[in-house]
C-alpha positions as a printed NumPy array, in Angstrom:
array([[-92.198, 235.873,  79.684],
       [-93.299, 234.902,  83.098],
       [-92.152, 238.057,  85.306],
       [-90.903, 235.657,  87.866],
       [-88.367, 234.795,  84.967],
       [-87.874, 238.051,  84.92 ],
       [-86.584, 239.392,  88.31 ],
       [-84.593, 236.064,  88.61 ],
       [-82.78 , 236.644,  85.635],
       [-82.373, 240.197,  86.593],
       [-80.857, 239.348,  90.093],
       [-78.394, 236.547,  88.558],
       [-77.37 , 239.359,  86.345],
       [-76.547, 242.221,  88.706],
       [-73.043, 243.681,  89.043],
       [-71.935, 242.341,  85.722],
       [-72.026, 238.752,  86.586],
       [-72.566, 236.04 ,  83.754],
       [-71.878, 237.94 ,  80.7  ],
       [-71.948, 234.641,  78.648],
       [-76.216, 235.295,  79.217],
       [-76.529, 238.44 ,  78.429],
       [-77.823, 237.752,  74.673],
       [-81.258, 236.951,  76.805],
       [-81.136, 240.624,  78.146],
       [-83.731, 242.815,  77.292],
       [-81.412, 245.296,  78.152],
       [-78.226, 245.711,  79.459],
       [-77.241, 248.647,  81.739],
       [-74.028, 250.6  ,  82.069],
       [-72.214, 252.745,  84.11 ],
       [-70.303, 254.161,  87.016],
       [-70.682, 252.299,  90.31 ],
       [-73.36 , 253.794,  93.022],
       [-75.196, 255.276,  89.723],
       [-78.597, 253.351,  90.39 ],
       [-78.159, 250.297,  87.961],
       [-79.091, 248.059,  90.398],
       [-82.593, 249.206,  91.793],
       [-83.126, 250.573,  87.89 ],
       [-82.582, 246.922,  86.926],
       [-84.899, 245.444,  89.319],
       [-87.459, 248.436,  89.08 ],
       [-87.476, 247.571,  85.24 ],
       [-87.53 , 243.508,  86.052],
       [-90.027, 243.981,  88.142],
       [-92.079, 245.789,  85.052],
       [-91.258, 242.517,  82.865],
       [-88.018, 243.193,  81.638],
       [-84.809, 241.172,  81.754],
       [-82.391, 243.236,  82.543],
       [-78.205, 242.546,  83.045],
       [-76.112, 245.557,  85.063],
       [-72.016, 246.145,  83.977],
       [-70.137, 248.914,  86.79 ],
       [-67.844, 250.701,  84.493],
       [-64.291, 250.795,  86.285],
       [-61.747, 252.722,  85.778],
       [-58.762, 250.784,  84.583],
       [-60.36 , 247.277,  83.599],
       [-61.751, 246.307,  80.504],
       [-65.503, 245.361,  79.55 ],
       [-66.509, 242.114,  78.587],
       [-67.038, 241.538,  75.009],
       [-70.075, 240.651,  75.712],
       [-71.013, 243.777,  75.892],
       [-70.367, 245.053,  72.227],
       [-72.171, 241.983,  70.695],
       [-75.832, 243.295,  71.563],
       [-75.37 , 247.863,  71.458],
       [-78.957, 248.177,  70.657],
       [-79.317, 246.61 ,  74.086],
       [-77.026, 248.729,  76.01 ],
       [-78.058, 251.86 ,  77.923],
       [-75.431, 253.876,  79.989],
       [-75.957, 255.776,  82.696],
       [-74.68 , 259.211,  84.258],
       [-74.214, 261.128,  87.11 ],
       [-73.141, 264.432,  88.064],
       [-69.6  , 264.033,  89.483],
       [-70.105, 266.174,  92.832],
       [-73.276, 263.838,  93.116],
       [-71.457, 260.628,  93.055],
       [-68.696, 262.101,  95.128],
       [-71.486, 262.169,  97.083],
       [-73.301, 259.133,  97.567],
       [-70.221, 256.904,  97.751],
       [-68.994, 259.517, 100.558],
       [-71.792, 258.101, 102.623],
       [-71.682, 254.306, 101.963],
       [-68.136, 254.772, 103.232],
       [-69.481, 256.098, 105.988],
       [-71.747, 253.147, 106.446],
       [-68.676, 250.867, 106.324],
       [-67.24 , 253.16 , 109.364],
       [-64.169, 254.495, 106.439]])
């Protein structure tokens, strides 16, 4: 796999976009929003991986997308306070 393939299929991927491709995945990373799947994903792209990114939210469903590949998936935690945290301060980049 060409690793140009790689972060392009990475950054069509991000935030849970195009689930229908995610059997090409390498992996497929979960969790919370503001956990680090993002720059994880791309880190990991960039290393010759293709990598898709799903935000868990509170209240909506997953694809089903998701369950058709578990060996891919890979969730993600956080410390609650630490979250708290960080999404404290990108509100307070958006002036909120």
């Amino acid at each position: 796999m060409d690793l140009m393939d790689c972060i392009e299929f990475t950054r069509r991927m991000d935030d849970g976009i195009n689930p229908r491709e995610w059997g090409e995945a390498d992996l497929i990373i979960v969790g919370p929003s503001r956990a680090g799947k993002t720059p994880l994903s791309f880190y990991l792209g960039l290393r010759g991986f293709k990598v898709a990114n799903y935000p868990i939210v509170i209240g909506e469903d997953p694809p089903p997308e998701l369950f058709e590949w578990p060996e891919k998936v890979i969730a993600l935690t956080i410390q609650p306070e630490r979250l708290s945290f960080i999404r404290q301060q990108r509100m307070r980049q958006f002036g909120r």
